[in-house]
PDB file of C-alpha atoms in Angstrom:
ATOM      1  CA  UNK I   1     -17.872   2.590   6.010  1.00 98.00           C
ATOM      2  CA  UNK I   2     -16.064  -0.611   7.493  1.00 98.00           C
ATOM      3  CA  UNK I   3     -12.313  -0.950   6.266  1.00 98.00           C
ATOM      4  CA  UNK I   4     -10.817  -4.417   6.531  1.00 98.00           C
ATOM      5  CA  UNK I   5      -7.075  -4.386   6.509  1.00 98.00           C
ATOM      6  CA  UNK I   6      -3.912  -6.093   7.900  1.00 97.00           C
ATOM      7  CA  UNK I   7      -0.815  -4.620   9.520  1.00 97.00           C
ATOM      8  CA  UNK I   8       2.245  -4.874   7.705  1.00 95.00           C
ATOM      9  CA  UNK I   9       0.163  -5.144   3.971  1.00 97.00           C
ATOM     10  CA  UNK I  10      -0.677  -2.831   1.280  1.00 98.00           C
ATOM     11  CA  UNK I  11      -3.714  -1.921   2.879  1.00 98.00           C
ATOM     12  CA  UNK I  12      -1.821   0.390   5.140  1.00 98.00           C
ATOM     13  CA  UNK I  13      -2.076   3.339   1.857  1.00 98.00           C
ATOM     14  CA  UNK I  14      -5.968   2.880   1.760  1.00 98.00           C
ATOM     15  CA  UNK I  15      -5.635   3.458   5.892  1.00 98.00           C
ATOM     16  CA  UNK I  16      -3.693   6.377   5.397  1.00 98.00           C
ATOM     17  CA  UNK I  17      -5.993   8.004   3.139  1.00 98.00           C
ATOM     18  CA  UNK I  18      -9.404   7.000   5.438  1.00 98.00           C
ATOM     19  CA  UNK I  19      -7.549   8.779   8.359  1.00 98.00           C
ATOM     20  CA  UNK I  20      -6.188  12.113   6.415  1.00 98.00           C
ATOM     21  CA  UNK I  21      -9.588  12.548   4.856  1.00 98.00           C
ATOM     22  CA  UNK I  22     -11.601  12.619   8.194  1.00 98.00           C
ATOM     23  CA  UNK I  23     -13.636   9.884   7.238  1.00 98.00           C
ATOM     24  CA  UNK I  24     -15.804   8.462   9.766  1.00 98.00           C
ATOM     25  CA  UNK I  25     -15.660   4.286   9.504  1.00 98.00           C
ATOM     26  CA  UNK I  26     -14.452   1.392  10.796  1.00 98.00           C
ATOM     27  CA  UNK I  27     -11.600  -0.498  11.087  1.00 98.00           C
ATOM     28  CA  UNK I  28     -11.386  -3.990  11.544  1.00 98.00           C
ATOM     29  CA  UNK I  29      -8.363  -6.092  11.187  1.00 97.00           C
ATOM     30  CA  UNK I  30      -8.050  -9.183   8.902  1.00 97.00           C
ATOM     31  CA  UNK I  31      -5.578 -11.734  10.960  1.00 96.00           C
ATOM     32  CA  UNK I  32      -3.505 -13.122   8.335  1.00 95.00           C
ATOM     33  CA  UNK I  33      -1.858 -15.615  10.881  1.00 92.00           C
ATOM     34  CA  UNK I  34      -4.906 -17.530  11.583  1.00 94.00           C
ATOM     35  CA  UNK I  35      -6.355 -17.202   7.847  1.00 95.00           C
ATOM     36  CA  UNK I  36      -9.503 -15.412   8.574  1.00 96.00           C
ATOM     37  CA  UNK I  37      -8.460 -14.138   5.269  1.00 97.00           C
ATOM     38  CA  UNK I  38      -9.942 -17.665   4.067  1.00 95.00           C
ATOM     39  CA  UNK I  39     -12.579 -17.436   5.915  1.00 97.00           C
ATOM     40  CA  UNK I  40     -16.609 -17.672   4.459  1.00 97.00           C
ATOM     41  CA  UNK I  41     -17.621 -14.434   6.568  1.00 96.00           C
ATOM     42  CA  UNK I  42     -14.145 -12.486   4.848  1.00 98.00           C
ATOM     43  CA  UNK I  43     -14.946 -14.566   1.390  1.00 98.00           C
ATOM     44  CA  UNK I  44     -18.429 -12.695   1.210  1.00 98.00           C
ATOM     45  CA  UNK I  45     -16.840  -9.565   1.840  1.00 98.00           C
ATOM     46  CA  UNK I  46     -13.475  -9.997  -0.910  1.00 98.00           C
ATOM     47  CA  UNK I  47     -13.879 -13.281  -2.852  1.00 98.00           C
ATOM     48  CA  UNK I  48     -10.229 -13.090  -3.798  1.00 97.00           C
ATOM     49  CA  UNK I  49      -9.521 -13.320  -0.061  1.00 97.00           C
ATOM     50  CA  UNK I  50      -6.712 -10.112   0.652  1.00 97.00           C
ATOM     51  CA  UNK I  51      -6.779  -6.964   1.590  1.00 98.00           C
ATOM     52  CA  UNK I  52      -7.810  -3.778   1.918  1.00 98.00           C
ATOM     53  CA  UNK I  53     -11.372  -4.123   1.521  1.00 98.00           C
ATOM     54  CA  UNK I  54     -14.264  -1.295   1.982  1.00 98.00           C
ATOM     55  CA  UNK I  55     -17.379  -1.841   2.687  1.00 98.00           C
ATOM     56  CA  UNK I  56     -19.520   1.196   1.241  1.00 98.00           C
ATOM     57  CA  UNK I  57     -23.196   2.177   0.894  1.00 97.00           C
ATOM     58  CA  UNK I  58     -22.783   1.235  -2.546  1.00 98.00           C
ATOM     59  CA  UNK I  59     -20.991  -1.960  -2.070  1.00 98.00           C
ATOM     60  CA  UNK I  60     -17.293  -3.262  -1.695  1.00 98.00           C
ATOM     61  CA  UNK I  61     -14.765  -1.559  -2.930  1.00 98.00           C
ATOM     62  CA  UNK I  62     -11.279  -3.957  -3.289  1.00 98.00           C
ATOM     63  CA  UNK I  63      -7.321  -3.041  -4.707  1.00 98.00           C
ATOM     64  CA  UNK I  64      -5.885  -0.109  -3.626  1.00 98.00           C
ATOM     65  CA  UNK I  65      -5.452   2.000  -6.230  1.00 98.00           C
ATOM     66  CA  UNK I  66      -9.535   1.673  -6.691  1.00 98.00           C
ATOM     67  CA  UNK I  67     -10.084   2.443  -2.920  1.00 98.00           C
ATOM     68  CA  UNK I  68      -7.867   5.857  -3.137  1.00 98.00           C
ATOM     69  CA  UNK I  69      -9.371   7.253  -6.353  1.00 98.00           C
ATOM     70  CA  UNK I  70     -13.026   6.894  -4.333  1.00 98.00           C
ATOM     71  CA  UNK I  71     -11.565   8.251  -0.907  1.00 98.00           C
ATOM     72  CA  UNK I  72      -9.728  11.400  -2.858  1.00 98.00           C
ATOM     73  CA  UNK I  73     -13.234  11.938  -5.135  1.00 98.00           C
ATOM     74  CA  UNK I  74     -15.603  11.799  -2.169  1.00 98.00           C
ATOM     75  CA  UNK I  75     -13.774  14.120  -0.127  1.00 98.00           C
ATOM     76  CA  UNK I  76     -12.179  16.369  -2.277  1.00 98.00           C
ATOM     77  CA  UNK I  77     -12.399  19.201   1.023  1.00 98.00           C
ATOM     78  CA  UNK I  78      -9.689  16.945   1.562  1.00 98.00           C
ATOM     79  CA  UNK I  79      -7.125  17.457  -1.148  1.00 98.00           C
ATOM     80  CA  UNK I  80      -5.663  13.618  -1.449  1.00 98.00           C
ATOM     81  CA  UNK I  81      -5.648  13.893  -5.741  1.00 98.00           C
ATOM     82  CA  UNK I  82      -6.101  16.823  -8.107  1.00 98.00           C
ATOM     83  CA  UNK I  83      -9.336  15.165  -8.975  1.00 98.00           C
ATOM     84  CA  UNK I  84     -11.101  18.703 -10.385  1.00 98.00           C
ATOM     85  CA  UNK I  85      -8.130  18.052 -13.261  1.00 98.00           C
ATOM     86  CA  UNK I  86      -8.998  15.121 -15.462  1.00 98.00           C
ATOM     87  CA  UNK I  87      -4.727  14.612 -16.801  1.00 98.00           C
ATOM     88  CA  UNK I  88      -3.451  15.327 -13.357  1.00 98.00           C
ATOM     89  CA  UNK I  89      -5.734  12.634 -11.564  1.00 98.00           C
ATOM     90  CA  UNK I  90      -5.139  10.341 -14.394  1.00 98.00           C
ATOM     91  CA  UNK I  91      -1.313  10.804 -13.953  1.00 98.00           C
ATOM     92  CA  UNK I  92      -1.946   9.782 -10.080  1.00 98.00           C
ATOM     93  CA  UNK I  93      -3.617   6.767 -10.976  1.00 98.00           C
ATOM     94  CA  UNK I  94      -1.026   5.654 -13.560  1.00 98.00           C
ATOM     95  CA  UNK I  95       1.624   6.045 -10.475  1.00 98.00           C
ATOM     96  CA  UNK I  96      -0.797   4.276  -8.388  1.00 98.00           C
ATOM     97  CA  UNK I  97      -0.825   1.621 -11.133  1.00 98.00           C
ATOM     98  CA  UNK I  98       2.805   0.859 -11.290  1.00 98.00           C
ATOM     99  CA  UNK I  99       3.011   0.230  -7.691  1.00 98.00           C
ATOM    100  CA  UNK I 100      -0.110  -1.793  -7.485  1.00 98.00           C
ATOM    101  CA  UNK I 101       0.874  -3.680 -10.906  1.00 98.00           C
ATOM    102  CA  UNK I 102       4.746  -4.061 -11.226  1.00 98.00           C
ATOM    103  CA  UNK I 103       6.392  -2.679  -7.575  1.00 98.00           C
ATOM    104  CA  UNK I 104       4.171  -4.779  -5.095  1.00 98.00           C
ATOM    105  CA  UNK I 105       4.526  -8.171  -8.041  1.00 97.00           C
ATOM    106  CA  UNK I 106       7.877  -8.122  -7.704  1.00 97.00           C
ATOM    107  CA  UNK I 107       7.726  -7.701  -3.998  1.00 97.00           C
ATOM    108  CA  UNK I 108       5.250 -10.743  -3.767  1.00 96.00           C
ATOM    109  CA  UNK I 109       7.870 -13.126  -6.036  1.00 95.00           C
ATOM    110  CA  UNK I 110       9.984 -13.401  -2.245  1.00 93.00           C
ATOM    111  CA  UNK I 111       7.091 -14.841  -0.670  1.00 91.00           C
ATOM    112  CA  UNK I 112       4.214 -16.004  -3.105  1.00 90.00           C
ATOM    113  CA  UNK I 113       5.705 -17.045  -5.602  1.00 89.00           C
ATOM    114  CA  UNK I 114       3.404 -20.097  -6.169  1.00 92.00           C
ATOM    115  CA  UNK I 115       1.087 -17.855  -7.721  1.00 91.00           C
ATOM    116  CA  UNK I 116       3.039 -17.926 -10.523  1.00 93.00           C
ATOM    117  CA  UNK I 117       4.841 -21.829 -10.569  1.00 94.00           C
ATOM    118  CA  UNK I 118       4.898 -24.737  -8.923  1.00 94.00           C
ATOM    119  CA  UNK I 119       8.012 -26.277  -9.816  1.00 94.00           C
ATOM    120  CA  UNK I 120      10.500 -25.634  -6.677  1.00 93.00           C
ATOM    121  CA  UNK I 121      13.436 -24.673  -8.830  1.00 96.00           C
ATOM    122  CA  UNK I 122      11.556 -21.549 -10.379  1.00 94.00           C
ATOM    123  CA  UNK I 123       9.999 -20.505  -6.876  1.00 95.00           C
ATOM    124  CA  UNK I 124      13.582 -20.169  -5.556  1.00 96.00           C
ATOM    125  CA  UNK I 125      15.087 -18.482  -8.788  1.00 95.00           C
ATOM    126  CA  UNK I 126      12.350 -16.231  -8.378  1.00 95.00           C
ATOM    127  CA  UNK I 127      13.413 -14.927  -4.774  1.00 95.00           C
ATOM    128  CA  UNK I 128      16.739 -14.972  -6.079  1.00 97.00           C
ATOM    129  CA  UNK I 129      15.771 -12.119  -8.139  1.00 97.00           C
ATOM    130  CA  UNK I 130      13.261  -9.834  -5.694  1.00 98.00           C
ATOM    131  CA  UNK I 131      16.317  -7.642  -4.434  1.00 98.00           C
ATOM    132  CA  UNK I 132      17.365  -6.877  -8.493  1.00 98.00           C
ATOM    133  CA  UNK I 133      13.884  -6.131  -9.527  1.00 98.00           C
ATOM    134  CA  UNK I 134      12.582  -4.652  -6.705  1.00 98.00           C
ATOM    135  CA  UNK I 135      15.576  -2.203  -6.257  1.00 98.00           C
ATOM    136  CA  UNK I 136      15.173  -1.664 -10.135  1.00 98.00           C
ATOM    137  CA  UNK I 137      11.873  -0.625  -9.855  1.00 98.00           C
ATOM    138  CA  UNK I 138      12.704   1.988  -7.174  1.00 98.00           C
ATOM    139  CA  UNK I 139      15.782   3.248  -9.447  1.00 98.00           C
ATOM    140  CA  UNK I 140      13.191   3.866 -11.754  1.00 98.00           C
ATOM    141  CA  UNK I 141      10.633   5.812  -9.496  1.00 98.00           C
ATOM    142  CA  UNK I 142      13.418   7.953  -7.930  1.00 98.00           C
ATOM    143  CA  UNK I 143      15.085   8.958 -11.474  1.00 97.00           C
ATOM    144  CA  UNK I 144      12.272   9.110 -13.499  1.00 98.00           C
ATOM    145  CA  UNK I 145       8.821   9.142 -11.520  1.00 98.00           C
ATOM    146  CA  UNK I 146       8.809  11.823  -8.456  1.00 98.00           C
ATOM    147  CA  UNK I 147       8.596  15.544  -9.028  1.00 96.00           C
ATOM    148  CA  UNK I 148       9.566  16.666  -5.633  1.00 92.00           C
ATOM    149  CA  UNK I 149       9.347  17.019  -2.613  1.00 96.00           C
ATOM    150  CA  UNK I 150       5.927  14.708  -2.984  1.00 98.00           C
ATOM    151  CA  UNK I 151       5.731  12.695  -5.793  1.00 98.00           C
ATOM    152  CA  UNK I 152       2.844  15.303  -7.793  1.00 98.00           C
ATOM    153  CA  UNK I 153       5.521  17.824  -7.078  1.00 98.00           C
ATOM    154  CA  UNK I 154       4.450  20.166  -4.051  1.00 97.00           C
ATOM    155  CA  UNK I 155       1.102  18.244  -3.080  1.00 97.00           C
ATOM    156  CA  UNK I 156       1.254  15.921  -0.772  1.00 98.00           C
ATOM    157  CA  UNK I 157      -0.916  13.510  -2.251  1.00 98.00           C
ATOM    158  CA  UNK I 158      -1.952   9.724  -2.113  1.00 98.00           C
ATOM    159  CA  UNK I 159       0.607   8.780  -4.366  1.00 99.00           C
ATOM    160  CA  UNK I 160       2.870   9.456  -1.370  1.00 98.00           C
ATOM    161  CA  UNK I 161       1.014   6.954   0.645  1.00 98.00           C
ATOM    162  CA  UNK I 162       1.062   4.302  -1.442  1.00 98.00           C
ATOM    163  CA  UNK I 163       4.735   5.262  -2.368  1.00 98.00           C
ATOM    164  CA  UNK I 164       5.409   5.215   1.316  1.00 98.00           C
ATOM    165  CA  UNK I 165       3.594   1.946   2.689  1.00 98.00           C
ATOM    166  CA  UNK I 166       5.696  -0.117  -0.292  1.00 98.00           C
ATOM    167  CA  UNK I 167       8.855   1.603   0.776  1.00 98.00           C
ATOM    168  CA  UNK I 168       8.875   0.159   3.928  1.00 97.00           C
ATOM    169  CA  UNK I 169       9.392  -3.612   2.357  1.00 98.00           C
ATOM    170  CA  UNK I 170      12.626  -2.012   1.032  1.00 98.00           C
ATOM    171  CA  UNK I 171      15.267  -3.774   3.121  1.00 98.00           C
ATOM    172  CA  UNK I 172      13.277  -6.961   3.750  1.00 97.00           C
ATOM    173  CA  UNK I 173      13.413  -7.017  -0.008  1.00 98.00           C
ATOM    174  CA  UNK I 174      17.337  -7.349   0.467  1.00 98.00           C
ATOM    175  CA  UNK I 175      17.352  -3.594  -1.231  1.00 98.00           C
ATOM    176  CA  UNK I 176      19.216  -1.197   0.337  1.00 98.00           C
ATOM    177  CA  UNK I 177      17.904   2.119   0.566  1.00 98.00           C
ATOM    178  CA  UNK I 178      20.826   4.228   1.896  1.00 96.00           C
ATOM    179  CA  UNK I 179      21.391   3.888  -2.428  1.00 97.00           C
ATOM    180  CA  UNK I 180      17.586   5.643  -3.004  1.00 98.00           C
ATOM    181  CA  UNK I 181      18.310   8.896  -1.327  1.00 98.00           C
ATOM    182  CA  UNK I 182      15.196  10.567  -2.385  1.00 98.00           C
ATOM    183  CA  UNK I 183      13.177   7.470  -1.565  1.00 98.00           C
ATOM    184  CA  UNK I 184      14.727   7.691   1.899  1.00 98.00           C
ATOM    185  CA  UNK I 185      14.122  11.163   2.377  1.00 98.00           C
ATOM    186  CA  UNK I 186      10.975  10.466   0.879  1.00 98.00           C
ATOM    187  CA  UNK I 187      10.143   7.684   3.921  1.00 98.00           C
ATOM    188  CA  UNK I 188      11.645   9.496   6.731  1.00 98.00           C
ATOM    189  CA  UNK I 189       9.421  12.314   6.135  1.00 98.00           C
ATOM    190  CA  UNK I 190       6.736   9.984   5.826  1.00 98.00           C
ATOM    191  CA  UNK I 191       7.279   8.845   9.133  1.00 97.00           C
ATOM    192  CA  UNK I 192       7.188  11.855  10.535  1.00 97.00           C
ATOM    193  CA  UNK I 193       3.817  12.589   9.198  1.00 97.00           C
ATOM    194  CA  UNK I 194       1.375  12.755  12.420  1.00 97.00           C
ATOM    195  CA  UNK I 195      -1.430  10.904  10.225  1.00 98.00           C
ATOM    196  CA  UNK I 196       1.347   8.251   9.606  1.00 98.00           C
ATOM    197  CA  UNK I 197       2.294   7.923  13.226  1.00 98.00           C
ATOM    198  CA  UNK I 198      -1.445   8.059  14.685  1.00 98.00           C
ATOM    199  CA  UNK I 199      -2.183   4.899  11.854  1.00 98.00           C
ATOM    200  CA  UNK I 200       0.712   3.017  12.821  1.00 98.00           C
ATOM    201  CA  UNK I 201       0.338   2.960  16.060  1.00 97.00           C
ATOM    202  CA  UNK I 202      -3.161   1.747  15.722  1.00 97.00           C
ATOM    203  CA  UNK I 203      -2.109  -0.943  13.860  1.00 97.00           C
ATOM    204  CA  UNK I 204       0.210  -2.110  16.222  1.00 96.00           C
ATOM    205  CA  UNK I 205      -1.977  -1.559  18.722  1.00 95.00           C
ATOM    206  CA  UNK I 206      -4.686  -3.806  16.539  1.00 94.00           C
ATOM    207  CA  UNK I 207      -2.359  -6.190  16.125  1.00 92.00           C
ATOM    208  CA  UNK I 208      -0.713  -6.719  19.753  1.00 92.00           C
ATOM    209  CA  UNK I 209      -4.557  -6.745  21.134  1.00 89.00           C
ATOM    210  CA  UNK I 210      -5.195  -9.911  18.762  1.00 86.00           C
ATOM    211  CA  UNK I 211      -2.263 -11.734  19.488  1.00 86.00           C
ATOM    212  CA  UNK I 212      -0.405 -11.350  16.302  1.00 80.00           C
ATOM    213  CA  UNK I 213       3.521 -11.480  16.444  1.00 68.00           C
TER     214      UNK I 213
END
Protein backbone atom coordinates (compact mmCIF):
# COMPACT_ATOMS: atom_id res chain seq x y z
CA UNK A 1 0.00 0.00 0.00
CA UNK A 2 1.28 3.70 -0.64
CA UNK A 3 -0.26 6.31 1.90
CA UNK A 4 -0.17 9.92 0.78
CA UNK A 5 -0.51 12.33 3.63
CA UNK A 6 0.58 15.77 4.98
CA UNK A 7 1.96 16.77 8.37
CA UNK A 8 -0.11 18.84 10.41
CA UNK A 9 -3.66 17.44 8.46
CA UNK A 10 -6.24 14.97 9.19
CA UNK A 11 -4.38 12.41 7.58
CA UNK A 12 -2.25 12.04 10.64
CA UNK A 13 -5.46 9.43 12.19
CA UNK A 14 -5.23 7.24 8.95
CA UNK A 15 -1.14 7.29 9.80
CA UNK A 16 -1.75 6.31 13.15
CA UNK A 17 -3.79 3.43 12.35
CA UNK A 18 -1.22 2.13 9.24
CA UNK A 19 1.56 2.18 11.97
CA UNK A 20 -0.45 0.41 15.07
CA UNK A 21 -1.71 -2.23 12.70
CA UNK A 22 1.79 -3.38 11.40
CA UNK A 23 0.97 -2.69 8.03
CA UNK A 24 3.65 -2.86 5.60
CA UNK A 25 3.32 0.38 2.97
CA UNK A 26 4.46 3.44 2.06
CA UNK A 27 4.49 6.75 3.00
CA UNK A 28 4.87 9.56 0.90
CA UNK A 29 4.23 13.09 1.80
CA UNK A 30 1.89 15.49 -0.11
CA UNK A 31 3.69 19.16 0.20
CA UNK A 32 0.88 21.39 0.72
CA UNK A 33 3.25 24.51 0.47
CA UNK A 34 4.18 24.03 -3.04
CA UNK A 35 0.58 22.59 -4.12
CA UNK A 36 1.59 19.24 -5.29
CA UNK A 37 -1.77 18.73 -3.85
CA UNK A 38 -2.89 20.36 -7.34
CA UNK A 39 -0.82 18.60 -9.08
CA UNK A 40 -1.94 16.06 -12.36
CA UNK A 41 0.29 13.09 -10.90
CA UNK A 42 -1.69 13.76 -7.09
CA UNK A 43 -5.09 14.59 -9.25
CA UNK A 44 -4.95 10.90 -10.66
CA UNK A 45 -4.41 9.60 -7.39
CA UNK A 46 -7.44 11.93 -5.28
CA UNK A 47 -9.39 14.03 -7.83
CA UNK A 48 -10.64 16.20 -5.00
CA UNK A 49 -6.98 17.08 -4.41
CA UNK A 50 -6.46 16.52 -0.16
CA UNK A 51 -5.47 14.15 1.90
CA UNK A 52 -5.02 11.09 3.22
CA UNK A 53 -5.12 9.01 0.28
CA UNK A 54 -4.37 5.02 -0.03
CA UNK A 55 -3.42 3.46 -2.70
CA UNK A 56 -4.63 -0.33 -2.42
CA UNK A 57 -4.66 -3.48 -4.57
CA UNK A 58 -8.13 -2.73 -5.06
CA UNK A 59 -7.85 0.89 -5.77
CA UNK A 60 -7.81 4.30 -3.81
CA UNK A 61 -9.23 4.57 -0.85
CA UNK A 62 -9.91 8.63 0.20
CA UNK A 63 -11.65 10.42 3.71
CA UNK A 64 -10.65 9.20 6.77
CA UNK A 65 -13.25 7.71 8.33
CA UNK A 66 -13.37 5.28 5.01
CA UNK A 67 -9.56 4.59 5.30
CA UNK A 68 -9.91 3.43 9.19
CA UNK A 69 -12.97 1.18 8.79
CA UNK A 70 -10.65 -0.79 5.91
CA UNK A 71 -7.34 -0.64 8.08
CA UNK A 72 -9.40 -1.96 11.42
CA UNK A 73 -11.36 -4.80 9.00
CA UNK A 74 -8.21 -6.04 7.28
CA UNK A 75 -6.30 -6.47 10.29
CA UNK A 76 -8.54 -7.28 12.85
CA UNK A 77 -5.20 -9.35 14.71
CA UNK A 78 -4.92 -5.84 15.31
CA UNK A 79 -7.83 -4.74 17.44
CA UNK A 80 -8.31 -0.91 16.02
CA UNK A 81 -12.58 -1.39 15.97
CA UNK A 82 -14.86 -4.06 17.41
CA UNK A 83 -15.47 -4.96 13.84
CA UNK A 84 -16.68 -8.88 14.74
CA UNK A 85 -19.80 -6.64 16.40
CA UNK A 86 -21.96 -5.13 13.71
CA UNK A 87 -23.67 -2.06 16.53
CA UNK A 88 -20.33 -1.55 18.15
CA UNK A 89 -18.39 -0.87 14.77
CA UNK A 90 -21.29 1.07 13.57
CA UNK A 91 -21.17 3.23 16.78
CA UNK A 92 -17.27 3.85 15.85
CA UNK A 93 -18.07 4.98 12.57
CA UNK A 94 -20.88 7.34 13.66
CA UNK A 95 -18.02 8.97 16.08
CA UNK A 96 -15.76 8.87 13.21
CA UNK A 97 -18.53 10.69 11.31
CA UNK A 98 -19.00 13.61 13.54
CA UNK A 99 -15.44 14.46 13.48
CA UNK A 100 -15.00 13.97 9.82
CA UNK A 101 -18.52 15.82 9.14
CA UNK A 102 -19.17 18.60 11.80
CA UNK A 103 -15.65 18.86 14.15
CA UNK A 104 -13.03 19.17 11.23
CA UNK A 105 -16.04 21.78 9.13
CA UNK A 106 -15.99 23.94 11.71
CA UNK A 107 -12.27 23.77 12.07
CA UNK A 108 -11.88 24.48 8.23
CA UNK A 109 -14.39 27.84 8.52
CA UNK A 110 -10.80 29.67 10.15
CA UNK A 111 -9.01 28.98 7.11
CA UNK A 112 -11.21 27.83 4.04
CA UNK A 113 -13.83 29.43 4.35
CA UNK A 114 -14.25 30.21 0.59
CA UNK A 115 -15.57 26.90 0.22
CA UNK A 116 -18.53 28.04 1.50
CA UNK A 117 -18.78 32.16 0.31
CA UNK A 118 -17.18 34.51 -1.46
CA UNK A 119 -18.36 37.64 -0.16
CA UNK A 120 -15.43 38.98 2.31
CA UNK A 121 -17.81 40.01 5.04
CA UNK A 122 -19.15 36.33 5.57
CA UNK A 123 -15.51 34.75 5.27
CA UNK A 124 -14.50 36.91 8.27
CA UNK A 125 -17.82 36.40 10.33
CA UNK A 126 -17.15 32.95 9.75
CA UNK A 127 -13.63 32.89 11.60
CA UNK A 128 -15.21 35.00 14.02
CA UNK A 129 -17.14 32.07 15.04
CA UNK A 130 -14.46 28.87 14.76
CA UNK A 131 -13.43 29.28 18.57
CA UNK A 132 -17.55 29.11 19.64
CA UNK A 133 -18.28 26.22 17.44
CA UNK A 134 -15.34 24.44 17.58
CA UNK A 135 -15.11 24.56 21.47
CA UNK A 136 -18.93 23.63 21.30
CA UNK A 137 -18.36 20.72 19.50
CA UNK A 138 -15.72 19.46 21.98
CA UNK A 139 -18.23 20.36 25.01
CA UNK A 140 -20.30 18.05 23.33
CA UNK A 141 -17.81 15.07 22.79
CA UNK A 142 -16.45 15.36 26.38
CA UNK A 143 -20.11 15.45 28.10
CA UNK A 144 -21.89 13.37 25.96
CA UNK A 145 -19.62 11.23 23.48
CA UNK A 146 -16.53 9.40 25.39
CA UNK A 147 -17.03 6.40 27.63
CA UNK A 148 -13.71 6.41 29.28
CA UNK A 149 -10.68 6.20 29.51
CA UNK A 150 -10.80 5.70 25.40
CA UNK A 151 -13.61 6.91 23.78
CA UNK A 152 -15.32 2.93 23.20
CA UNK A 153 -14.80 2.81 26.90
CA UNK A 154 -11.66 0.54 27.79
CA UNK A 155 -10.43 -0.12 24.06
CA UNK A 156 -8.18 1.89 22.78
CA UNK A 157 -9.51 2.21 19.49
CA UNK A 158 -9.33 4.41 16.24
CA UNK A 159 -11.81 6.64 17.43
CA UNK A 160 -9.00 7.80 19.75
CA UNK A 161 -6.87 8.62 16.82
CA UNK A 162 -9.00 10.52 15.01
CA UNK A 163 -10.21 12.12 18.36
CA UNK A 164 -6.60 12.83 19.04
CA UNK A 165 -5.13 14.22 15.61
CA UNK A 166 -8.30 16.95 15.69
CA UNK A 167 -7.48 17.77 19.26
CA UNK A 168 -4.36 19.09 18.50
CA UNK A 169 -6.03 22.17 16.34
CA UNK A 170 -7.60 22.98 19.76
CA UNK A 171 -5.76 26.17 20.72
CA UNK A 172 -5.01 27.33 17.17
CA UNK A 173 -8.77 27.21 17.03
CA UNK A 174 -8.63 30.04 19.80
CA UNK A 175 -10.27 27.10 22.17
CA UNK A 176 -8.83 26.60 25.23
CA UNK A 177 -8.45 23.25 26.42
CA UNK A 178 -7.34 23.64 30.08
CA UNK A 179 -11.70 23.98 30.05
CA UNK A 180 -11.93 20.14 28.29
CA UNK A 181 -10.27 18.26 31.05
CA UNK A 182 -11.04 14.90 29.73
CA UNK A 183 -10.10 15.98 26.23
CA UNK A 184 -6.77 17.05 27.73
CA UNK A 185 -6.19 14.06 29.57
CA UNK A 186 -7.43 12.45 26.65
CA UNK A 187 -4.37 14.21 24.37
CA UNK A 188 -1.67 14.00 26.85
CA UNK A 189 -2.04 10.38 26.97
CA UNK A 190 -2.15 10.38 23.41
CA UNK A 191 1.08 11.81 23.25
CA UNK A 192 2.53 9.57 25.23
CA UNK A 193 1.49 6.73 23.09
CA UNK A 194 4.91 5.23 21.53
CA UNK A 195 2.93 4.67 18.08
CA UNK A 196 2.04 8.44 18.41
CA UNK A 197 5.57 9.54 19.11
CA UNK A 198 7.34 7.10 16.45
CA UNK A 199 4.53 8.83 13.68
CA UNK A 200 5.23 12.20 14.69
CA UNK A 201 8.48 12.21 14.55
CA UNK A 202 8.42 10.84 11.09
CA UNK A 203 6.44 13.43 10.03
CA UNK A 204 8.58 15.98 11.15
CA UNK A 205 11.27 14.31 9.99
CA UNK A 206 9.29 14.10 6.36
CA UNK A 207 8.65 17.39 6.54
CA UNK A 208 12.11 19.10 7.63
CA UNK A 209 13.81 16.72 4.79
CA UNK A 210 11.46 18.54 2.11
CA UNK A 211 11.91 21.88 3.17
CA UNK A 212 8.59 22.58 4.65
CA UNK A 213 8.39 25.24 7.54
Amino acid sequence: MIFYYTPGTCALASHLALEHAGAEYEARMVDFSREEQKSGDYRRINPKARVPALVTDRGVLTETPAILAYVSQIFPEAKLAPVADPFEFAQVQAFNSYLCSTVHVAHAHKFRGSRWVDDDAAIEAMKKKVPQTVRECFELIEAEMIRGPWVMGDAYTVCDMYLFTLAQWLEGDGVDITRLETIADHRERMYNEPVVKRVLDSEQAARLEAGVK
